[in-house]
C-alpha cells in the first residue's frame, strides 16, 4: 500500500508548446505565471524551442490549469508536435519580409541620393502610402504582442518596437500635417519594422535548423512493424500500435521497430547508431536487439519488450531534448537581467526625451533621440543567443554520435584537456579494409583472392565488401558465383567456376573440422598484431585454407 501511495504522489512532467514568445522577458513572464499555479514545483521555459517543461504534483485538473496560466499570460499553449514536418525551405515565411523590403526601398533610395547631392525625396503623401502598410499591417504582430505584455503588467521586445516605430510614424504625420514640413521620418519606421521582421525570420530559421538532430533520431524509427497475429499470419501496423509482448518479424535490411529479444533466426545487426561499433553484431536466439538498429542478412522473429517512450531510442531522443531545453548557468543570469531589461529601457527613453527637452532641443529632436533608444535596445539577442547556442551545440554533437547530458556539461566542456575512450571501435572509420591475405603453400594468391571476391560479390557484409574492394584495387576479375548460401553468424559457402568454396569464422571452421595446417602460425602472428581476422577461407576438398 505504501508503494502505491509513493507512485501516486510522484511528480509528473508536462512538455508544453508556447507560441508568441519573442524575447527573454516573455520567458520570464511565462515562468512566473506557471510557478504561481498551485501544485507546480518547477517550470523551465526555453525561447529557442518555444517549449515549457513543467514539474507538478499530479491532479485531475492540473494540465488544464497550466494551459490556462500560459493563456492568461498572453501566450498560446499547444501540444508539442514531435513528428510534425517542418518547412525548412529557404523562403519559408519570407513573404512579409519581402513585401516590407519592396515598400521600404523607395523610402531609402532618396537618402542615398542626398549623399550624392541629388534631391530624390518622394512627396509626403507617397511616403505615407508606402510606410503605413508596413507600420500597421506587417507590423501588426508587434502591436498584438505588445498589448498582451501591457495587459500582463510587463514589457517585451515587441512593445519596444511598437512604441519606437509608432513614435517615428506619428512624428512624421505631425510634421507633415501640422507644420507642412517635407523632412519626415517615415523611412525610419518602415525600415525598422522590416529589419526586425527579417531578424525574426532568421531566428526562426536558425531554431528550426538546430532541431535537425532530433528529427534525424526520430527518423530511425520505422513507420510500421510486421506484427505476428495470434490468429495467424502477419499484419503491418503503425509503430504506435505495437505493444510490449507482440511478436514482430524483421526482414533483411529493415530497421528493428522496437527493443526486444530474438526468438527465431540468426542475423547480423548494425548497432552503430547506439554503440558506435562500426561492424555488425551477430544476433541469435535469445539475443537482445534495439529499436532503430538495422537488420542484416537474416530474417528474424523477435518479441517486443519495450516500445514507445520506454525504448532505448526514445530515451536517447529525450536525453537530447532535455539537453537542448535545459538552461546553462549563464542563461539563468541572462534571464535575471532580461526580466527588468524592458522597463529599464522605457525609463531610459523617457529620461532621454525629458533631458533633451530640458536643454531646449525641441520636441522633434527629443523624440528622435528617445525613439533611437527604444529601437536599438532590442533584448531579443540577449535572450536567444545562449539557448540557440546550446541547441546548435547539442544538435551538432548528436549528429556525430555524441550525446550531451545537460547544458551545464556543455558549458564546462571547454575546460576539458584530455578525453579517454573506453573502446577503439568508436574511433574507427567503420569501413574495414583487407590488410593481410595469407595463402597456403602451393596456392596462387590472385586466383584465391578472385574466388573469395566472387563468392562475396553479392553480399553487403562490411568484411565481404572489403575483400571485393581489395580485388578491384588489384585489377582482379570478379566472376558471378553459381550458388551462394549465407549462414548467419558463421559465414558464406557456394560455388565459383564449378568448385566449392567456404568463407567463415574460425568458430565455423572448427565446427566443420577444417584444419588450418601451415597457416596456424600465421593466424597467431596476425592476431598478435591485433589484426584479428573475422573470416577464413577454404577451398574444397577441405585442405589448406588461406586467410583474408
Short mmCIF file of C-alpha atoms in Angstrom, two decimals:
data_model
loop_
_atom_site.label_atom_id
_atom_site.label_comp_id
_atom_site.label_asym_id
_atom_site.label_seq_id
_atom_site.Cartn_x
_atom_site.Cartn_y
_atom_site.Cartn_z
CA UNK A 1 0.00 0.00 0.00
CA UNK A 2 2.88 2.30 0.78
CA UNK A 3 4.39 1.80 -2.69
CA UNK A 4 1.08 2.71 -4.32
CA UNK A 5 0.97 5.99 -2.38
CA UNK A 6 4.53 6.76 -3.44
CA UNK A 7 3.70 6.16 -7.10
CA UNK A 8 0.58 8.31 -6.81
CA UNK A 9 2.41 11.28 -5.31
CA UNK A 10 5.41 11.09 -7.61
CA UNK A 11 5.82 14.38 -9.53
CA UNK A 12 4.63 14.46 -13.11
CA UNK A 13 6.20 16.31 -16.02
CA UNK A 14 4.42 18.11 -18.85
CA UNK A 15 6.09 19.37 -22.04
CA UNK A 16 4.02 22.18 -23.50
CA UNK A 17 4.49 24.28 -26.61
CA UNK A 18 4.19 28.04 -26.11
CA UNK A 19 3.53 30.29 -29.10
CA UNK A 20 4.03 34.05 -29.14
CA UNK A 21 7.25 34.40 -27.15
CA UNK A 22 9.63 36.90 -28.69
CA UNK A 23 12.31 37.69 -26.11
CA UNK A 24 13.74 36.73 -22.76
CA UNK A 25 11.19 38.92 -20.99
CA UNK A 26 8.48 36.65 -22.39
CA UNK A 27 10.31 33.66 -20.97
CA UNK A 28 10.43 35.21 -17.52
CA UNK A 29 6.74 36.11 -17.65
CA UNK A 30 5.65 32.60 -18.66
CA UNK A 31 7.84 31.02 -15.98
CA UNK A 32 6.42 33.30 -13.30
CA UNK A 33 2.86 32.54 -14.41
CA UNK A 34 3.46 28.80 -14.33
CA UNK A 35 5.18 28.81 -10.94
CA UNK A 36 2.20 30.65 -9.44
CA UNK A 37 -0.09 27.72 -10.26
CA UNK A 38 -0.77 25.76 -7.02
CA UNK A 39 0.94 22.38 -7.19
CA UNK A 40 3.63 23.36 -9.69
CA UNK A 41 7.08 22.51 -8.35
CA UNK A 42 9.18 23.93 -11.17
CA UNK A 43 8.84 25.40 -14.65
CA UNK A 44 11.57 25.91 -17.26
CA UNK A 45 10.74 27.80 -20.46
CA UNK A 46 13.03 27.78 -23.47
CA UNK A 47 12.80 30.57 -26.04
CA UNK A 48 14.72 28.73 -28.76
CA UNK A 49 12.48 25.63 -28.71
CA UNK A 50 9.33 27.61 -27.72
CA UNK A 51 8.51 24.98 -25.13
CA UNK A 52 7.88 24.81 -21.40
CA UNK A 53 8.67 21.86 -19.14
CA UNK A 54 6.54 21.88 -16.01
CA UNK A 55 7.00 19.61 -12.99
CA UNK A 56 3.95 19.33 -10.77
CA UNK A 57 2.05 17.20 -8.29
CA UNK A 58 -0.47 15.15 -10.32
CA UNK A 59 -4.12 16.13 -10.01
CA UNK A 60 -7.16 15.86 -12.23
CA UNK A 61 -7.26 19.50 -13.37
CA UNK A 62 -3.54 20.34 -13.26
CA UNK A 63 -2.83 20.23 -17.01
CA UNK A 64 -5.82 22.44 -17.71
CA UNK A 65 -4.67 24.94 -15.07
CA UNK A 66 -1.18 25.02 -16.57
CA UNK A 67 -2.55 25.73 -20.04
CA UNK A 68 -4.86 28.42 -18.63
CA UNK A 69 -1.92 30.09 -16.87
CA UNK A 70 0.02 30.29 -20.16
CA UNK A 71 -3.01 31.75 -21.95
CA UNK A 72 -3.66 34.30 -19.19
CA UNK A 73 -0.05 35.42 -19.51
CA UNK A 74 -0.78 36.36 -23.13
CA UNK A 75 0.58 33.33 -24.98
CA UNK A 76 -0.88 30.35 -26.81
CA UNK A 77 -0.36 26.88 -25.30
CA UNK A 78 -0.32 23.86 -27.58
CA UNK A 79 0.87 20.26 -27.65
CA UNK A 80 4.48 19.67 -28.61
CA UNK A 81 4.34 18.22 -32.14
CA UNK A 82 7.25 15.78 -32.16
CA UNK A 83 6.70 14.33 -35.61
CA UNK A 84 5.29 17.37 -37.41
CA UNK A 85 7.18 18.02 -40.64
CA UNK A 86 8.91 21.36 -40.67
CA UNK A 87 9.29 23.54 -43.72
CA UNK A 88 12.98 24.24 -44.00
CA UNK A 89 12.82 25.81 -47.44
CA UNK A 90 14.95 28.97 -47.68
CA UNK A 91 11.91 31.14 -48.30
CA UNK A 92 9.50 29.71 -45.74
CA UNK A 93 7.73 32.67 -44.05
CA UNK A 94 9.77 35.22 -46.02
CA UNK A 95 6.78 36.87 -47.75
CA UNK A 96 6.20 39.61 -45.10
CA UNK A 97 9.91 40.45 -45.14
CA UNK A 98 9.96 40.65 -48.94
CA UNK A 99 6.89 42.93 -49.01
CA UNK A 100 8.44 45.14 -46.34
CA UNK A 101 11.63 45.44 -48.37
CA UNK A 102 9.75 46.36 -51.54
CA UNK A 103 7.76 49.07 -49.77
CA UNK A 104 10.75 50.41 -47.81
CA UNK A 105 13.19 50.54 -50.73
CA UNK A 106 11.66 53.66 -52.37
CA UNK A 107 11.89 55.38 -48.98
CA UNK A 108 15.58 54.54 -48.55
CA UNK A 109 16.80 55.37 -52.09
CA UNK A 110 16.33 59.18 -51.62
CA UNK A 111 18.66 59.01 -48.62
CA UNK A 112 21.36 57.62 -50.92
CA UNK A 113 20.61 60.46 -53.35
CA UNK A 114 21.30 63.01 -50.61
CA UNK A 115 24.82 61.56 -50.26
CA UNK A 116 25.32 62.15 -54.00
CA UNK A 117 23.95 65.69 -53.88
CA UNK A 118 20.68 64.70 -55.59
CA UNK A 119 17.22 65.52 -54.27
CA UNK A 120 15.14 62.41 -54.85
CA UNK A 121 12.79 62.84 -51.89
CA UNK A 122 9.30 61.48 -52.58
CA UNK A 123 6.20 63.58 -51.92
CA UNK A 124 4.87 63.30 -48.36
CA UNK A 125 1.64 61.60 -49.44
CA UNK A 126 3.60 58.88 -51.30
CA UNK A 127 5.86 58.31 -48.30
CA UNK A 128 2.72 57.95 -46.19
CA UNK A 129 1.22 55.37 -48.60
CA UNK A 130 4.42 53.30 -48.60
CA UNK A 131 5.17 53.39 -44.87
CA UNK A 132 1.67 52.95 -43.40
CA UNK A 133 1.06 49.35 -44.62
CA UNK A 134 4.46 48.36 -43.26
CA UNK A 135 3.74 50.02 -39.93
CA UNK A 136 0.22 48.76 -39.26
CA UNK A 137 -0.22 45.64 -41.42
CA UNK A 138 3.18 43.97 -41.47
CA UNK A 139 3.91 45.36 -38.01
CA UNK A 140 0.56 44.33 -36.53
CA UNK A 141 2.25 41.41 -34.75
CA UNK A 142 4.27 43.86 -32.66
CA UNK A 143 1.14 45.69 -31.53
CA UNK A 144 -0.62 42.44 -30.59
CA UNK A 145 2.33 41.08 -28.62
CA UNK A 146 3.00 44.44 -27.01
CA UNK A 147 -0.66 44.75 -25.96
CA UNK A 148 -0.56 41.30 -24.33
CA UNK A 149 2.55 42.37 -22.45
CA UNK A 150 0.88 45.54 -21.22
CA UNK A 151 -2.18 43.61 -20.05
CA UNK A 152 0.14 41.34 -18.09
CA UNK A 153 1.76 44.37 -16.48
CA UNK A 154 5.16 43.93 -18.11
CA UNK A 155 7.02 44.66 -21.32
CA UNK A 156 8.82 42.83 -24.10
CA UNK A 157 10.83 43.45 -27.23
CA UNK A 158 7.69 43.83 -29.35
CA UNK A 159 6.48 46.63 -27.09
CA UNK A 160 9.76 48.49 -27.66
CA UNK A 161 9.44 48.10 -31.44
CA UNK A 162 5.78 49.14 -31.43
CA UNK A 163 6.40 52.25 -29.32
CA UNK A 164 9.55 53.28 -31.18
CA UNK A 165 8.23 52.88 -34.73
CA UNK A 166 4.83 54.39 -33.87
CA UNK A 167 6.61 57.40 -32.42
CA UNK A 168 8.60 57.80 -35.65
CA UNK A 169 5.46 57.40 -37.80
CA UNK A 170 3.46 59.75 -35.58
CA UNK A 171 6.19 62.38 -35.60
CA UNK A 172 6.23 62.27 -39.41
CA UNK A 173 2.45 62.72 -39.53
CA UNK A 174 2.65 65.72 -37.17
CA UNK A 175 5.47 67.36 -39.14
CA UNK A 176 3.59 66.78 -42.42
CA UNK A 177 0.06 67.79 -41.44
CA UNK A 178 0.68 70.33 -38.69
CA UNK A 179 3.83 72.06 -39.93
CA UNK A 180 3.89 71.24 -43.62
CA UNK A 181 7.48 70.02 -43.36
CA UNK A 182 8.96 67.77 -46.04
CA UNK A 183 11.67 66.43 -43.71
CA UNK A 184 9.87 63.32 -42.48
CA UNK A 185 10.84 60.05 -40.80
CA UNK A 186 8.52 57.54 -42.48
CA UNK A 187 11.53 55.63 -43.81
CA UNK A 188 12.86 55.11 -40.27
CA UNK A 189 9.69 53.42 -39.00
CA UNK A 190 9.28 51.29 -42.14
CA UNK A 191 12.91 50.17 -42.24
CA UNK A 192 12.97 49.30 -38.52
CA UNK A 193 9.82 47.17 -38.83
CA UNK A 194 11.25 45.43 -41.91
CA UNK A 195 14.62 44.77 -40.30
CA UNK A 196 13.03 43.36 -37.14
CA UNK A 197 10.84 41.10 -39.29
CA UNK A 198 13.97 39.98 -41.13
CA UNK A 199 15.68 39.26 -37.82
CA UNK A 200 12.72 37.21 -36.62
CA UNK A 201 12.72 35.22 -39.87
CA UNK A 202 16.44 34.48 -39.46
CA UNK A 203 15.88 33.46 -35.84
CA UNK A 204 13.05 31.13 -36.81
CA UNK A 205 15.24 29.56 -39.48
CA UNK A 206 18.06 29.06 -37.00
CA UNK A 207 15.72 27.49 -34.44
CA UNK A 208 14.28 25.06 -36.98
CA UNK A 209 17.69 24.05 -38.26
CA UNK A 210 19.02 23.33 -34.77
CA UNK A 211 16.35 20.62 -34.31
CA UNK A 212 17.60 18.53 -37.24
CA UNK A 213 19.39 16.18 -34.83
CA UNK A 214 16.10 15.36 -33.10
CA UNK A 215 14.37 14.75 -36.41
CA UNK A 216 17.25 12.56 -37.58
CA UNK A 217 16.95 10.43 -34.47
CA UNK A 218 13.18 10.20 -34.88
CA UNK A 219 13.68 9.09 -38.47
CA UNK A 220 15.47 5.98 -37.20
CA UNK A 221 12.11 4.59 -36.12
CA UNK A 222 10.26 2.74 -38.91
CA UNK A 223 6.71 3.84 -39.60
CA UNK A 224 5.23 0.32 -39.49
CA UNK A 225 6.04 -3.02 -37.89
CA UNK A 226 5.29 -6.54 -39.14
CA UNK A 227 3.25 -7.95 -36.24
CA UNK A 228 2.53 -11.69 -35.97
CA UNK A 229 -1.19 -12.05 -35.25
CA UNK A 230 -2.38 -14.52 -32.64
CA UNK A 231 -4.88 -15.81 -35.17
CA UNK A 232 -2.04 -16.50 -37.59
CA UNK A 233 -0.39 -14.52 -40.34
CA UNK A 234 1.20 -11.08 -40.26
CA UNK A 235 -0.18 -7.54 -40.28
CA UNK A 236 1.60 -4.25 -40.92
CA UNK A 237 0.62 -1.97 -38.06
CA UNK A 238 1.69 1.60 -37.26
CA UNK A 239 4.56 1.64 -34.81
CA UNK A 240 2.39 3.49 -32.27
CA UNK A 241 0.08 0.44 -32.07
CA UNK A 242 2.82 -2.07 -31.26
CA UNK A 243 2.54 -3.39 -27.69
CA UNK A 244 5.13 -4.91 -25.39
CA UNK A 245 4.88 -8.67 -25.79
CA UNK A 246 3.99 -8.59 -29.50
CA UNK A 247 5.86 -10.88 -31.85
CA UNK A 248 7.48 -8.93 -34.69
CA UNK A 249 9.05 -10.03 -37.95
CA UNK A 250 12.13 -8.10 -39.08
CA UNK A 251 13.20 -8.74 -42.67
CA UNK A 252 16.71 -8.32 -44.07
CA UNK A 253 17.68 -4.67 -44.46
CA UNK A 254 14.86 -3.32 -42.28
CA UNK A 255 15.19 -1.31 -39.10
CA UNK A 256 14.26 -3.04 -35.87
CA UNK A 257 10.95 -1.42 -34.79
CA UNK A 258 11.26 -1.90 -31.01
CA UNK A 259 13.52 -3.19 -28.29
CA UNK A 260 13.20 -6.91 -27.78
CA UNK A 261 14.64 -10.43 -27.80
CA UNK A 262 15.28 -12.66 -30.81
CA UNK A 263 13.11 -15.78 -30.69
CA UNK A 264 13.89 -17.25 -34.08
CA UNK A 265 16.59 -16.80 -36.72
CA UNK A 266 20.20 -15.64 -36.95
CA UNK A 267 21.49 -12.40 -38.40
CA UNK A 268 23.92 -9.51 -38.03
CA UNK A 269 22.63 -6.17 -36.77
CA UNK A 270 24.19 -2.75 -37.37
CA UNK A 271 24.06 -1.06 -33.97
CA UNK A 272 26.37 1.84 -34.80
CA UNK A 273 23.57 4.33 -34.08
CA UNK A 274 23.64 3.16 -30.45
CA UNK A 275 27.14 1.91 -29.65
CA UNK A 276 29.33 3.46 -32.33
CA UNK A 277 30.61 -0.01 -33.18
CA UNK A 278 31.21 0.08 -36.95
CA UNK A 279 30.83 -3.65 -37.59
CA UNK A 280 27.50 -5.52 -37.45
CA UNK A 281 26.96 -7.63 -34.35
CA UNK A 282 25.93 -11.28 -34.59
CA UNK A 283 22.46 -11.96 -33.16
CA UNK A 284 20.92 -15.35 -32.46
CA UNK A 285 18.07 -16.75 -30.41
CA UNK A 286 17.91 -15.01 -27.04
CA UNK A 287 19.97 -12.01 -28.15
CA UNK A 288 18.76 -8.52 -27.37
CA UNK A 289 18.05 -6.12 -30.25
CA UNK A 290 17.46 -2.38 -30.07
CA UNK A 291 14.85 -0.37 -31.93
CA UNK A 292 16.36 1.73 -34.72
CA UNK A 293 19.24 -0.64 -35.45
CA UNK A 294 19.46 -2.19 -38.93
CA UNK A 295 18.91 -5.89 -39.51
CA UNK A 296 21.44 -7.60 -41.76
CA UNK A 297 21.07 -10.60 -43.99
CA UNK A 298 18.78 -12.81 -41.89
CA UNK A 299 15.03 -12.81 -41.24
CA UNK A 300 14.32 -12.86 -37.51
CA UNK A 301 11.31 -13.22 -35.26
CA UNK A 302 11.53 -11.11 -32.12
CA UNK A 303 9.46 -10.42 -29.02
CA UNK A 304 9.00 -6.71 -28.21
CA UNK A 305 9.96 -5.84 -24.65
CA UNK A 306 9.99 -2.04 -24.76
CA UNK A 307 8.05 0.22 -27.13
CA UNK A 308 7.26 3.91 -27.49
CA UNK A 309 8.69 6.13 -24.75
CA UNK A 310 10.22 3.14 -22.96
CA UNK A 311 12.55 2.19 -25.82
CA UNK A 312 16.27 2.97 -25.79
CA UNK A 313 15.95 5.20 -28.87
CA UNK A 314 13.15 7.21 -27.24
CA UNK A 315 15.33 7.67 -24.17
CA UNK A 316 18.19 8.91 -26.38
CA UNK A 317 15.84 11.39 -28.08
CA UNK A 318 14.58 12.52 -24.68
CA UNK A 319 18.17 12.98 -23.50
CA UNK A 320 18.97 15.24 -26.46
CA UNK A 321 15.72 17.18 -25.96
CA UNK A 322 16.47 17.63 -22.26
CA UNK A 323 19.94 18.94 -23.07
CA UNK A 324 18.53 21.40 -25.61
CA UNK A 325 15.74 22.56 -23.29
CA UNK A 326 17.96 22.92 -20.22
CA UNK A 327 19.34 26.25 -19.14
CA UNK A 328 23.04 26.68 -18.69
CA UNK A 329 24.15 28.53 -15.53
CA UNK A 330 24.99 31.63 -17.57
CA UNK A 331 21.48 31.61 -19.09
CA UNK A 332 19.89 31.94 -15.65
CA UNK A 333 21.90 35.11 -15.13
CA UNK A 334 20.80 36.38 -18.55
CA UNK A 335 17.16 35.72 -17.65
CA UNK A 336 17.50 37.75 -14.45
CA UNK A 337 18.85 40.70 -16.43
CA UNK A 338 16.28 40.45 -19.22
CA UNK A 339 13.39 40.33 -16.75
CA UNK A 340 13.99 44.01 -15.93
CA UNK A 341 15.51 44.98 -19.27
CA UNK A 342 12.40 46.33 -21.00
CA UNK A 343 11.20 48.51 -18.09
CA UNK A 344 14.71 49.93 -17.70
CA UNK A 345 14.87 50.75 -21.43
CA UNK A 346 11.50 52.52 -21.26
CA UNK A 347 12.69 54.58 -18.30
CA UNK A 348 15.93 55.50 -20.12
CA UNK A 349 13.95 56.53 -23.23
CA UNK A 350 11.70 58.72 -21.10
CA UNK A 351 14.71 60.30 -19.38
CA UNK A 352 16.31 60.87 -22.80
CA UNK A 353 13.20 62.66 -24.03
CA UNK A 354 13.00 64.75 -20.87
CA UNK A 355 16.71 65.58 -20.93
CA UNK A 356 16.68 66.87 -24.50
CA UNK A 357 13.54 68.88 -23.79
CA UNK A 358 15.20 70.34 -20.70
CA UNK A 359 18.17 71.62 -22.70
CA UNK A 360 15.83 73.27 -25.20
CA UNK A 361 16.35 70.93 -28.14
CA UNK A 362 12.67 70.92 -29.04
CA UNK A 363 10.06 68.17 -29.34
CA UNK A 364 11.34 66.85 -32.66
CA UNK A 365 14.95 66.33 -31.58
CA UNK A 366 13.93 64.97 -28.15
CA UNK A 367 11.53 62.47 -29.70
CA UNK A 368 14.07 61.31 -32.29
CA UNK A 369 16.65 60.56 -29.58
CA UNK A 370 14.10 58.78 -27.40
CA UNK A 371 12.98 56.65 -30.36
CA UNK A 372 16.62 55.77 -31.09
CA UNK A 373 16.98 54.39 -27.56
CA UNK A 374 13.85 52.25 -28.00
CA UNK A 375 14.66 50.73 -31.37
CA UNK A 376 18.30 49.86 -30.71
CA UNK A 377 17.73 48.41 -27.23
CA UNK A 378 16.27 45.15 -28.50
CA UNK A 379 16.73 42.35 -25.92
CA UNK A 380 15.92 39.61 -28.42
CA UNK A 381 19.53 38.58 -28.97
CA UNK A 382 20.13 38.72 -25.23
CA UNK A 383 17.53 36.04 -24.59
CA UNK A 384 18.01 33.95 -27.73
CA UNK A 385 21.78 33.74 -28.12
CA UNK A 386 22.50 31.32 -25.27
CA UNK A 387 19.65 28.82 -25.84
CA UNK A 388 20.27 28.89 -29.60
CA UNK A 389 23.96 28.18 -28.99
CA UNK A 390 23.05 25.27 -26.71
CA UNK A 391 20.68 23.86 -29.32
CA UNK A 392 23.27 24.20 -32.05
CA UNK A 393 25.99 22.60 -29.94
CA UNK A 394 23.93 19.64 -28.78
CA UNK A 395 22.48 19.19 -32.28
CA UNK A 396 25.87 19.05 -34.00
CA UNK A 397 27.16 16.69 -31.31
CA UNK A 398 24.17 14.36 -31.68
CA UNK A 399 24.69 14.17 -35.46
CA UNK A 400 28.24 12.97 -34.72
CA UNK A 401 27.07 10.41 -32.17
CA UNK A 402 27.89 12.47 -29.06
CA UNK A 403 25.07 12.83 -26.52
CA UNK A 404 25.41 15.69 -24.04
CA UNK A 405 23.71 15.10 -20.72
CA UNK A 406 22.86 18.70 -19.83
CA UNK A 407 23.62 22.30 -20.66
CA UNK A 408 25.97 22.68 -17.72
CA UNK A 409 28.18 19.89 -19.08
CA UNK A 410 28.30 21.68 -22.44
CA UNK A 411 29.22 24.97 -20.79
CA UNK A 412 32.08 23.34 -18.87
CA UNK A 413 33.34 21.30 -21.85
CA UNK A 414 35.85 23.99 -22.83
CA UNK A 415 37.87 23.12 -19.72
CA UNK A 416 38.47 19.55 -20.92
CA UNK A 417 42.07 18.92 -21.96
CA UNK A 418 42.09 15.09 -22.01
CA UNK A 419 39.49 12.66 -23.37
CA UNK A 420 39.66 8.92 -22.58
CA UNK A 421 37.77 6.45 -24.80
CA UNK A 422 36.80 3.04 -23.47
CA UNK A 423 36.96 1.23 -26.82
CA UNK A 424 38.66 1.64 -30.15
CA UNK A 425 35.62 0.61 -32.17
CA UNK A 426 34.04 4.03 -31.72
CA UNK A 427 37.09 5.73 -33.21
CA UNK A 428 37.39 3.71 -36.42
CA UNK A 429 36.22 4.75 -39.84
CA UNK A 430 33.68 1.93 -39.96
CA UNK A 431 34.87 0.68 -43.36
CA UNK A 432 37.06 -2.43 -42.97
CA UNK A 433 39.97 -2.90 -45.40
CA UNK A 434 41.84 -6.06 -46.32
CA UNK A 435 45.25 -5.70 -44.64
CA UNK A 436 46.59 -9.26 -44.92
CA UNK A 437 45.98 -12.19 -47.28
CA UNK A 438 47.93 -15.32 -46.41
CA UNK A 439 47.86 -18.20 -48.86
CA UNK A 440 48.76 -21.82 -48.05
CA UNK A 441 51.78 -23.29 -49.86
CA UNK A 442 51.03 -24.31 -53.41
CA UNK A 443 48.06 -21.96 -53.95
CA UNK A 444 48.02 -18.96 -56.29
CA UNK A 445 47.25 -15.77 -54.33
CA UNK A 446 45.48 -13.78 -57.14
CA UNK A 447 43.35 -16.82 -58.04
CA UNK A 448 42.33 -17.35 -54.42
CA UNK A 449 41.51 -13.66 -53.94
CA UNK A 450 39.45 -13.70 -57.15
CA UNK A 451 37.48 -16.69 -55.88
CA UNK A 452 36.94 -15.11 -52.45
CA UNK A 453 35.76 -11.84 -54.01
CA UNK A 454 33.48 -13.64 -56.50
CA UNK A 455 31.80 -15.63 -53.72
CA UNK A 456 31.13 -12.47 -51.73
CA UNK A 457 30.33 -10.13 -54.62
CA UNK A 458 26.61 -10.13 -53.80
CA UNK A 459 26.99 -9.64 -50.05
CA UNK A 460 26.57 -6.33 -48.23
CA UNK A 461 28.55 -7.52 -45.20
CA UNK A 462 31.33 -5.00 -44.43
CA UNK A 463 34.03 -7.70 -44.41
CA UNK A 464 32.76 -9.08 -47.72
CA UNK A 465 32.89 -5.60 -49.26
CA UNK A 466 36.48 -5.25 -48.02
CA UNK A 467 37.53 -8.40 -49.91
CA UNK A 468 35.69 -7.31 -53.07
CA UNK A 469 37.25 -3.83 -52.95
CA UNK A 470 40.72 -5.32 -52.46
CA UNK A 471 40.28 -7.49 -55.57
CA UNK A 472 39.11 -4.50 -57.63
CA UNK A 473 42.02 -2.35 -56.45
CA UNK A 474 44.41 -5.05 -57.71
CA UNK A 475 42.62 -5.31 -61.06
CA UNK A 476 41.46 -8.89 -60.44
CA UNK A 477 38.40 -10.01 -62.41
CA UNK A 478 35.37 -10.93 -60.30
CA UNK A 479 33.05 -13.66 -61.60
CA UNK A 480 29.43 -14.37 -60.72
CA UNK A 481 29.08 -17.27 -58.26
CA UNK A 482 26.96 -20.24 -59.28
CA UNK A 483 25.30 -20.68 -55.89
CA UNK A 484 25.74 -18.91 -52.57
CA UNK A 485 24.39 -19.74 -49.11
CA UNK A 486 24.88 -17.33 -46.23
CA UNK A 487 24.95 -18.84 -42.74
CA UNK A 488 24.16 -16.08 -40.26
CA UNK A 489 26.82 -15.74 -37.61
CA UNK A 490 29.08 -18.22 -39.40
CA UNK A 491 29.95 -17.19 -42.97
CA UNK A 492 29.23 -18.00 -46.61
CA UNK A 493 29.62 -21.04 -48.84
CA UNK A 494 28.98 -21.62 -52.53
CA UNK A 495 30.43 -22.47 -55.91
CA UNK A 496 32.62 -20.44 -58.23
CA UNK A 497 33.80 -21.95 -61.50
CA UNK A 498 32.47 -25.42 -60.70
CA UNK A 499 34.41 -25.56 -57.44
CA UNK A 500 33.04 -25.34 -53.89
CA UNK A 501 34.37 -22.72 -51.50
CA UNK A 502 33.71 -21.70 -47.92
CA UNK A 503 34.41 -18.41 -46.14
CA UNK A 504 33.72 -18.33 -42.44
CA UNK A 505 34.75 -17.56 -38.90
CA UNK A 506 37.32 -19.60 -37.04
CA UNK A 507 34.49 -20.98 -34.92
CA UNK A 508 32.71 -22.30 -38.02
CA UNK A 509 35.89 -23.82 -39.43
CA UNK A 510 36.46 -25.56 -36.12
CA UNK A 511 32.89 -26.89 -36.14
CA UNK A 512 33.45 -28.24 -39.66
CA UNK A 513 36.85 -29.62 -38.59
CA UNK A 514 38.71 -27.70 -41.31
CA UNK A 515 42.42 -27.72 -40.35
CA UNK A 516 44.48 -24.55 -40.53
CA UNK A 517 47.63 -26.57 -41.15
CA UNK A 518 50.58 -24.44 -42.16
CA UNK A 519 48.58 -21.25 -41.62
CA UNK A 520 48.18 -21.84 -37.90
CA UNK A 521 51.33 -19.86 -37.13
CA UNK A 522 50.28 -17.03 -39.46
CA UNK A 523 46.93 -16.82 -37.67
CA UNK A 524 48.66 -16.41 -34.32
CA UNK A 525 51.03 -13.82 -35.74
CA UNK A 526 48.23 -11.69 -37.18
CA UNK A 527 46.21 -11.94 -34.00
CA UNK A 528 49.29 -10.92 -32.03
CA UNK A 529 49.47 -7.76 -34.16
CA UNK A 530 45.83 -7.01 -33.26
CA UNK A 531 44.69 -7.91 -36.78
CA UNK A 532 42.09 -10.36 -35.59
CA UNK A 533 40.64 -11.98 -38.68
CA UNK A 534 36.91 -12.46 -38.59
CA UNK A 535 36.67 -14.75 -41.65
CA UNK A 536 38.78 -17.55 -43.07
CA UNK A 537 38.84 -19.18 -46.43
CA UNK A 538 38.79 -22.80 -47.59
CA UNK A 539 38.63 -24.43 -50.99
CA UNK A 540 37.06 -27.86 -51.43
CA UNK A 541 38.31 -30.52 -50.93
CA UNK A 542 38.85 -29.43 -47.31
CA UNK A 543 42.53 -28.69 -47.32
CA UNK A 544 44.87 -25.79 -46.71
CA UNK A 545 42.87 -22.56 -46.22
CA UNK A 546 44.02 -19.07 -47.00
CA UNK A 547 43.25 -16.23 -44.63
CA UNK A 548 41.87 -12.85 -45.65
#
